[in-house]
Every structure is written in structure tokens, then in C-alpha cells.
Coordinates of N, CA and C in Angstrom, one line a residue:
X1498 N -39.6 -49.6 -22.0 CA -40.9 -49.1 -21.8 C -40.9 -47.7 -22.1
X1499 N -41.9 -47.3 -23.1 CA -41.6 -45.7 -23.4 C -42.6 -45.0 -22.7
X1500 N -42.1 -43.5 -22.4 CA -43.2 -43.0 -21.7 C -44.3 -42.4 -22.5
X1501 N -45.2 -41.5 -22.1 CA -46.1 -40.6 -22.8 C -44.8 -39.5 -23.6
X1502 N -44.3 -39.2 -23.0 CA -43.7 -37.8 -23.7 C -42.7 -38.2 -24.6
X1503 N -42.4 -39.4 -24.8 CA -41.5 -40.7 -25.8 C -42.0 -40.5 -26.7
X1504 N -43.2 -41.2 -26.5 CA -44.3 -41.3 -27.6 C -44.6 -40.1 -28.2
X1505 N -45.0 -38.7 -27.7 CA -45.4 -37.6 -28.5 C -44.3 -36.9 -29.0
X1506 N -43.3 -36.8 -28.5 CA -42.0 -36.2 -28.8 C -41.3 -37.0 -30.5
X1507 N -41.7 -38.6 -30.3 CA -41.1 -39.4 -31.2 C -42.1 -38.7 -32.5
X1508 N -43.6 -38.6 -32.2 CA -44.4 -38.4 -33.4 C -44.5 -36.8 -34.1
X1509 N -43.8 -36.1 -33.2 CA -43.8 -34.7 -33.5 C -45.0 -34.2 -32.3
X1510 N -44.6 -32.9 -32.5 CA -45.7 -32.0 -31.6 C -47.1 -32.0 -31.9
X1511 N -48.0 -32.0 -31.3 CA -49.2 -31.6 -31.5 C -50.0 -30.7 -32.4
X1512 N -50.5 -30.6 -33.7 CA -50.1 -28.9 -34.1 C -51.5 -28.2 -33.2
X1513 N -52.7 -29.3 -32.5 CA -53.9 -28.3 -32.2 C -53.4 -28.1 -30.5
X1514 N -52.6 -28.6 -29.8 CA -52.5 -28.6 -28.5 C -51.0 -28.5 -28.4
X1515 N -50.8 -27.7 -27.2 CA -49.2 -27.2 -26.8 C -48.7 -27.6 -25.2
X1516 N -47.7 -28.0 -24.9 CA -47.6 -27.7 -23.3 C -47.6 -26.5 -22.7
X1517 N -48.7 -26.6 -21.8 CA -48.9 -25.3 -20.9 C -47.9 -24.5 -20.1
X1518 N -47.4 -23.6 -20.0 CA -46.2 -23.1 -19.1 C -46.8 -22.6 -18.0
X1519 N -46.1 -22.0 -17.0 CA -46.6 -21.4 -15.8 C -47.5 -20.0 -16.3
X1520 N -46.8 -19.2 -17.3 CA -47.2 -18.0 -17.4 C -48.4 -17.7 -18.5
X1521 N -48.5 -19.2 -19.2 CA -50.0 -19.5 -19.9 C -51.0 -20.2 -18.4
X1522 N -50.5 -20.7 -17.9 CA -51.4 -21.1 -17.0 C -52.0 -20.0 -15.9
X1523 N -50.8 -19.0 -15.5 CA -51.6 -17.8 -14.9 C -52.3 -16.9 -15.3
X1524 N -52.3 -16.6 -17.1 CA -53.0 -16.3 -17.8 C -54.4 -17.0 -17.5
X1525 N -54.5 -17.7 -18.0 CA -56.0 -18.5 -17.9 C -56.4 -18.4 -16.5
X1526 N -55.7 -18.4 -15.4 CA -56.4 -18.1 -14.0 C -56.7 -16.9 -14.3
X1527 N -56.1 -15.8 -14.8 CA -56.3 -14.2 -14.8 C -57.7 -14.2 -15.7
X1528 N -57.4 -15.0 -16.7 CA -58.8 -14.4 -17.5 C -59.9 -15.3 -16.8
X1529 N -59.9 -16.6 -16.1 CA -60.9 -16.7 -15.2 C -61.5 -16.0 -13.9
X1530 N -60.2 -15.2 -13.0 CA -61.1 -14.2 -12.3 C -61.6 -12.6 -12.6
X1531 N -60.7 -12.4 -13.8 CA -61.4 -11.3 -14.2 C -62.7 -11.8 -14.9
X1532 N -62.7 -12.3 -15.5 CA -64.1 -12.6 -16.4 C -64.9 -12.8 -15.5
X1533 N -64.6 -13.5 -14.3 CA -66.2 -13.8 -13.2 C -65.8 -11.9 -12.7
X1534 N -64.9 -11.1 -12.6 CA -65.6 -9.9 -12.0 C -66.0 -9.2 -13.2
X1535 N -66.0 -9.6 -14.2 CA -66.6 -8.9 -15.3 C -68.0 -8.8 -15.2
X1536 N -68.1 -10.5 -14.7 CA -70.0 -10.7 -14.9 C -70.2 -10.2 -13.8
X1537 N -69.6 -10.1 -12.2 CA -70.4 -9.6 -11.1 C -70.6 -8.0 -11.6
X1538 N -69.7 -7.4 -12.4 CA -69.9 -6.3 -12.9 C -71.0 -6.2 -13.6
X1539 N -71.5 -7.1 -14.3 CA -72.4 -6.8 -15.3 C -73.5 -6.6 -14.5
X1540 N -73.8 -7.7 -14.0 CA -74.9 -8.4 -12.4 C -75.2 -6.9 -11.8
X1541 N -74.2 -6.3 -11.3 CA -74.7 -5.3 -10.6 C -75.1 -4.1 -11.2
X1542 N -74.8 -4.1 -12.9 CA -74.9 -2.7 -13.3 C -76.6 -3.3 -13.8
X1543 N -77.2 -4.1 -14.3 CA -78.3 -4.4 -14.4 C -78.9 -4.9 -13.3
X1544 N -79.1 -5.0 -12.4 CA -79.8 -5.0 -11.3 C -79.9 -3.7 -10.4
X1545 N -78.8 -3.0 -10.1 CA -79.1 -1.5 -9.6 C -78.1 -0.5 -10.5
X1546 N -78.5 0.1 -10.9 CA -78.3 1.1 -11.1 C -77.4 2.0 -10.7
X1547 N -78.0 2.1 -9.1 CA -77.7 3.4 -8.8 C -75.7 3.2 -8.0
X1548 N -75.2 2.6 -8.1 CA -73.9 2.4 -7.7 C -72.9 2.9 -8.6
X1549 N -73.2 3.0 -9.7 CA -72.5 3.7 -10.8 C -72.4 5.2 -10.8
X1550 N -71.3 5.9 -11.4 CA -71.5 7.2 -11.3 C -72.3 7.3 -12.6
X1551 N -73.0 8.0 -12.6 CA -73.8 8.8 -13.7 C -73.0 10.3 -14.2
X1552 N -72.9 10.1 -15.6 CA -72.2 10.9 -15.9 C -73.2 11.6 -17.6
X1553 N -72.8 12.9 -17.8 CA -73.6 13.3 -19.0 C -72.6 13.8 -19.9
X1554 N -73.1 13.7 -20.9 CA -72.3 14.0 -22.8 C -71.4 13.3 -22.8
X1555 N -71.3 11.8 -22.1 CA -70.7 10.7 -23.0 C -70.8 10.2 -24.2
X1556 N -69.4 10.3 -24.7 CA -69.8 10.0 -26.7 C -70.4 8.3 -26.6
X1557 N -69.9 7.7 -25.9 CA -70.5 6.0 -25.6 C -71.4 5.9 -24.7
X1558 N -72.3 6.9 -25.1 CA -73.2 6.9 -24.0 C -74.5 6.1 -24.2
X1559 N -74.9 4.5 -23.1 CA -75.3 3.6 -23.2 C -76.3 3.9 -22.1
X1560 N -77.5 3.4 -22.0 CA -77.8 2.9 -20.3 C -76.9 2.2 -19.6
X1561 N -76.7 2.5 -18.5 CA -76.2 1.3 -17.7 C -76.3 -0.5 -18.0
X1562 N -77.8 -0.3 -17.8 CA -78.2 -1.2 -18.2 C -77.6 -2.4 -19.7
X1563 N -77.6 -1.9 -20.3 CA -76.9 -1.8 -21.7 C -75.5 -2.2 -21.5
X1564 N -74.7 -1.2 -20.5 CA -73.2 -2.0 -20.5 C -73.1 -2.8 -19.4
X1565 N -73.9 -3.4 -18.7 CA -74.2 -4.2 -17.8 C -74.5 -5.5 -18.5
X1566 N -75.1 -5.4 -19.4 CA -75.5 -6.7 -20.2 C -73.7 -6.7 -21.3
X1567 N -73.3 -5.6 -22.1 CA -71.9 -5.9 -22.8 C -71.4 -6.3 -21.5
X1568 N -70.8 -6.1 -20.1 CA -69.6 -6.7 -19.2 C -70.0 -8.1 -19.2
X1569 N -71.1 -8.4 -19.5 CA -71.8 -10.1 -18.4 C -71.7 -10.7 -19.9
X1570 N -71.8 -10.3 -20.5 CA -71.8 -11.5 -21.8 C -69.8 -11.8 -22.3
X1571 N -69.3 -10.1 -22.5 CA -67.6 -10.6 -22.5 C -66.9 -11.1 -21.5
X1572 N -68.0 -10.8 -20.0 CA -67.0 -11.6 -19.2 C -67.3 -13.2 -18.5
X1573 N -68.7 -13.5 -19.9 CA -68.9 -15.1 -19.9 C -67.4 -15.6 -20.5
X1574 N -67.8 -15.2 -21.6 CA -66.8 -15.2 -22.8 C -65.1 -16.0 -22.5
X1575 N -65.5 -14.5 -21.4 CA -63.4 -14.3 -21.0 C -63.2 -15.8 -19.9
X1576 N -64.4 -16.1 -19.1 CA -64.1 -17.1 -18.6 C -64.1 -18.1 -19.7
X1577 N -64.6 -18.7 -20.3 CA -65.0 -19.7 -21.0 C -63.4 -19.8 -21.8
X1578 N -63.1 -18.7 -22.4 CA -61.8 -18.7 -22.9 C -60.6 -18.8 -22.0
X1579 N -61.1 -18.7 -20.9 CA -59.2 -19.2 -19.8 C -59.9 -20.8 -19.7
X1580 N -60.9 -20.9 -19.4 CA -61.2 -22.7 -19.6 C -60.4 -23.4 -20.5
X1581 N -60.2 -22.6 -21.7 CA -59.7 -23.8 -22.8 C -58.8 -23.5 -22.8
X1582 N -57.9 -22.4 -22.0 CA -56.6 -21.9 -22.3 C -56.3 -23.4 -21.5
X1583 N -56.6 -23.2 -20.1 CA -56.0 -24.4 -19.7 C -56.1 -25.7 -20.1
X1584 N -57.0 -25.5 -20.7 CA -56.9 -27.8 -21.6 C -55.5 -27.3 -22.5
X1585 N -55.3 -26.3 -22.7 CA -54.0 -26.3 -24.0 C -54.4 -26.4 -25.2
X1586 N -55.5 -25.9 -25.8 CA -55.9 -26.1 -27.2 C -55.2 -24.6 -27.6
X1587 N -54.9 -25.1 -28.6 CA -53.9 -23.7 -28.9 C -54.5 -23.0 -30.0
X1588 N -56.0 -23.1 -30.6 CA -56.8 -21.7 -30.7 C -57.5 -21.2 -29.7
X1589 N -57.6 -21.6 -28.5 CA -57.8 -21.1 -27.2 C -56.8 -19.9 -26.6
X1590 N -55.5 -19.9 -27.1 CA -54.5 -18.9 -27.1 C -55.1 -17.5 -27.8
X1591 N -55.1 -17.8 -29.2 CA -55.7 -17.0 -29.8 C -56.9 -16.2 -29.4
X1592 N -58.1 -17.4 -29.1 CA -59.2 -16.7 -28.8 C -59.1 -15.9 -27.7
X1593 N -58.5 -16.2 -26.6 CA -58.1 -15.2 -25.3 C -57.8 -13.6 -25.5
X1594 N -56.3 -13.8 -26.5 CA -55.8 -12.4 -26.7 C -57.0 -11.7 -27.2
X1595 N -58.2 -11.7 -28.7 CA -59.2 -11.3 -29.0 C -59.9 -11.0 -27.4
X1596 N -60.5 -12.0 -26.9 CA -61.2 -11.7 -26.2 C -61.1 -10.9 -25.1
X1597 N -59.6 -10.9 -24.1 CA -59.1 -10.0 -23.6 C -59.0 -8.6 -24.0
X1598 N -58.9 -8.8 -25.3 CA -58.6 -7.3 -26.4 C -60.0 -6.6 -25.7
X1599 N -61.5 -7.6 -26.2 CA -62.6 -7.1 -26.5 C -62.7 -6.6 -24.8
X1600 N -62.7 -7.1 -23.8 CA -62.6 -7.0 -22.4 C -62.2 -5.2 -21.8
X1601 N -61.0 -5.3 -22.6 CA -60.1 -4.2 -21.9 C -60.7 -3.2 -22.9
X1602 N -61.2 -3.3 -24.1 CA -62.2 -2.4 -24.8 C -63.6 -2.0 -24.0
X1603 N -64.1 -2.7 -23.6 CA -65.5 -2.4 -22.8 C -65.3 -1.8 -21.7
X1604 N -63.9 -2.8 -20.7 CA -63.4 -1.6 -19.7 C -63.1 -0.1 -19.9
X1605 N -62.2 0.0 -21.1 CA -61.7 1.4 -21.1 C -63.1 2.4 -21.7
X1606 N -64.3 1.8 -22.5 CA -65.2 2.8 -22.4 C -66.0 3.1 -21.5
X1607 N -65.9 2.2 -20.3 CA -67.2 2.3 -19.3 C -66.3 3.2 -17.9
X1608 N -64.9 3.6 -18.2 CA -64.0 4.0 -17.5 C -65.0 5.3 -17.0
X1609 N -65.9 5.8 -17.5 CA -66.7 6.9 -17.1 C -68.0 6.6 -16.0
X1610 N -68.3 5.6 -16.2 CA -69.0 4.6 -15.0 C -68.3 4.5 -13.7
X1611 N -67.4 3.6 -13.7 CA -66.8 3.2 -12.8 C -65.4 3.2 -12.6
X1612 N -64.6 4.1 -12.5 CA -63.2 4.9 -13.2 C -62.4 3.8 -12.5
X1613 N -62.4 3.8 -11.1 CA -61.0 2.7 -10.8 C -61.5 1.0 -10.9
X1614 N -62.4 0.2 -10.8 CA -62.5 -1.3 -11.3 C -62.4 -0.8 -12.6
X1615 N -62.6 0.0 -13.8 CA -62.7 0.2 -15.4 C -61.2 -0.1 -15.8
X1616 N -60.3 0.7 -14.6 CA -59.0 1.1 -14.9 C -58.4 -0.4 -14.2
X1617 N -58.9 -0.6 -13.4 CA -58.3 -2.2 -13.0 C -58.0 -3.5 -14.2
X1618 N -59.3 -3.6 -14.5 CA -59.7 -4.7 -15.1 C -58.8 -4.2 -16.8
X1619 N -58.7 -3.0 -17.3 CA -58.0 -3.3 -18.4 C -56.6 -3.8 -18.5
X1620 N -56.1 -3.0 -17.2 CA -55.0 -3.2 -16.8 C -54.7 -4.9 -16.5
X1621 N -55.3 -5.8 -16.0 CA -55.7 -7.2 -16.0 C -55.7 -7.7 -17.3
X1622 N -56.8 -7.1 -18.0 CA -56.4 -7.9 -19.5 C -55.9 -7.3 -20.4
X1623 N -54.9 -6.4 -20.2 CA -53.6 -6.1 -20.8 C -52.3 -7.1 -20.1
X1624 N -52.6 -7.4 -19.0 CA -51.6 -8.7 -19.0 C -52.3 -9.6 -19.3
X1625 N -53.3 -10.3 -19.2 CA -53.6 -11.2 -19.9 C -52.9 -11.8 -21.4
X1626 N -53.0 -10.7 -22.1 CA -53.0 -10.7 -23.5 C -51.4 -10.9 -23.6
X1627 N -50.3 -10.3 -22.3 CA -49.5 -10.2 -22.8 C -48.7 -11.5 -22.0
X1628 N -49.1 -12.1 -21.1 CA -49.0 -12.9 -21.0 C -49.5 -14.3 -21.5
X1629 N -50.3 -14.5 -22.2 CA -50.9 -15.2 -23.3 C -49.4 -15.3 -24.5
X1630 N -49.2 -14.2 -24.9 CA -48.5 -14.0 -25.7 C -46.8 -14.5 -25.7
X1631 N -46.9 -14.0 -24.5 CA -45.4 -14.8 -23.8 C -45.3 -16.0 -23.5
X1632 N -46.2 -16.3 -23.0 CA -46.2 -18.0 -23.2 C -46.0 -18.6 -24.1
X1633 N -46.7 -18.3 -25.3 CA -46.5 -18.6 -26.5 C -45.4 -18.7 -27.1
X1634 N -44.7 -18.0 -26.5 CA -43.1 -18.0 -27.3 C -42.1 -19.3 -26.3
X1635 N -42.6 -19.3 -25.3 CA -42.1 -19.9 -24.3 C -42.3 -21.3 -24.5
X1636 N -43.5 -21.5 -24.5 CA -44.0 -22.9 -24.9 C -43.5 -24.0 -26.4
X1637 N -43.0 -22.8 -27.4 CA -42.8 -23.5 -28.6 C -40.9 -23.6 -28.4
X1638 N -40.4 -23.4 -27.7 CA -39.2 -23.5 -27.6 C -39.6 -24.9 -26.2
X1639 N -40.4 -25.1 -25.5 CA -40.1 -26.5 -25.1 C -40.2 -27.6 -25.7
X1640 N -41.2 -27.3 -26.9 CA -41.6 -28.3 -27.7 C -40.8 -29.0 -28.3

């Protein structure tokens, strides 16, 4: 009687899906809680205002409001992309690092807002990305 891993092992690997490792799977938990404090980030920079530091002659200088709406849409995003990290679809890998990329971009310009969650959260999806990345290497040698 053959098992499941008989069978896929016998037919070759998967090329659109990969086995998940621990450190792709803590990935995708990382980019799922950061991404939900992305959007509580967003949530609160568009609903008040006034919790943020206000700062003048920023070169990225946005309304609040404005990077309240960029955190809540990349940090839909960043969840949606640890979703598929963990089904194991392996342009879900990809999409992560991008989106993590775009993540720790929006953090590091809004670092004038909100200097220590700004500096947290890039820091978060700078592991993300690099754990994304290490998995990946990890994962094709189980294969």
C-alpha cells in the first residue's frame, strides 16, 4: 500500500507547491501579525489623527490620513500573502518577499510619524523576507 508521499515523491515534486518548513511557516505567522498591525495602523492613522507625531519639512510628506490608507491596504496585502504562504503555493513565497519589501518601505518612510512601531515593524519584515528566503533553500533540499 503506498503512501501519499510514495506517490508524490515517485511522480517528482510539485513545481507550483513545496513542503512547508518550520521557518516558512513562522514566516507566514510573522507576515500575518504584522500585516493585521499594519491595518490597526492604518485604522488608527485615518480615524484620529492626533496620536501621531506631527512633524514639518518632510520630503514624504503625506497627510496622515494618506499613509493611513498606504499601511491598511499593504497590510491587507501582507496578510493575504502569509495566507498563501501557508497553503505552500510557491509564488506565494515570492509574492511575500515583494510584499514584505513594500511593507518595510512604507514603515521606514512613515518612521517620522511613528519612530519606534515604524522601526519595529521594518525590522519584522526584514525577517520576514529573510526568512521567507531561508526556507526556501531549506525546503528544496527536502524535496
Amino acid at each position: 500500500m503506498a503512501s501519499d508521499t510514495t506517490r508524490s515523491t515517485a511522480a517528482g515534486p510539485h513545481p507550483w507547491k513545496a513542503p512547508v518548513s518550520g521557518t516558512t511557516a513562522f514566516a507566514a505567522a510573522l507576515m500575518i501579525f504584522g500585516g493585521a498591525m499594519a491595518v490597526f495602523e492604518g485604522i488608527a492613522a485615518i480615524a484620529k489623527d492626533d496620536i501621531f507625531l506631527r512633524t514639518r519639512h518632510y520630503v514624504f510628506e503625506f497627510d496622515l490620513t494618506g499613509w493611513g490608507w498606504i499601511h491598511l491596504i499593504v497590510g491587507i496585502v501582507i496578510v493575504l500573502a502569509g495566507c498563501a504562504v501557508l497553503s505552500g503555493a510557491l509564488w506565494a513565497r515570492y509574492f511575500g518577499v515583494v510584499a514584505a519589501g513594500l511593507g518595510a518601505l512604507a514603515n521606514f518612510l512613515s518612521i517620522p510619524y511613528y519612530p519606534f512601531w515604524a522601526m519595529t515593524l521594518v525590522a519584522v519584515n526584514i525577517f520576514i523576507i529573510w526568512a521567507l528566503c531561508h526556507g526556501m533553500h531549506r525546503e528544496v533540499d527536502m524535496a
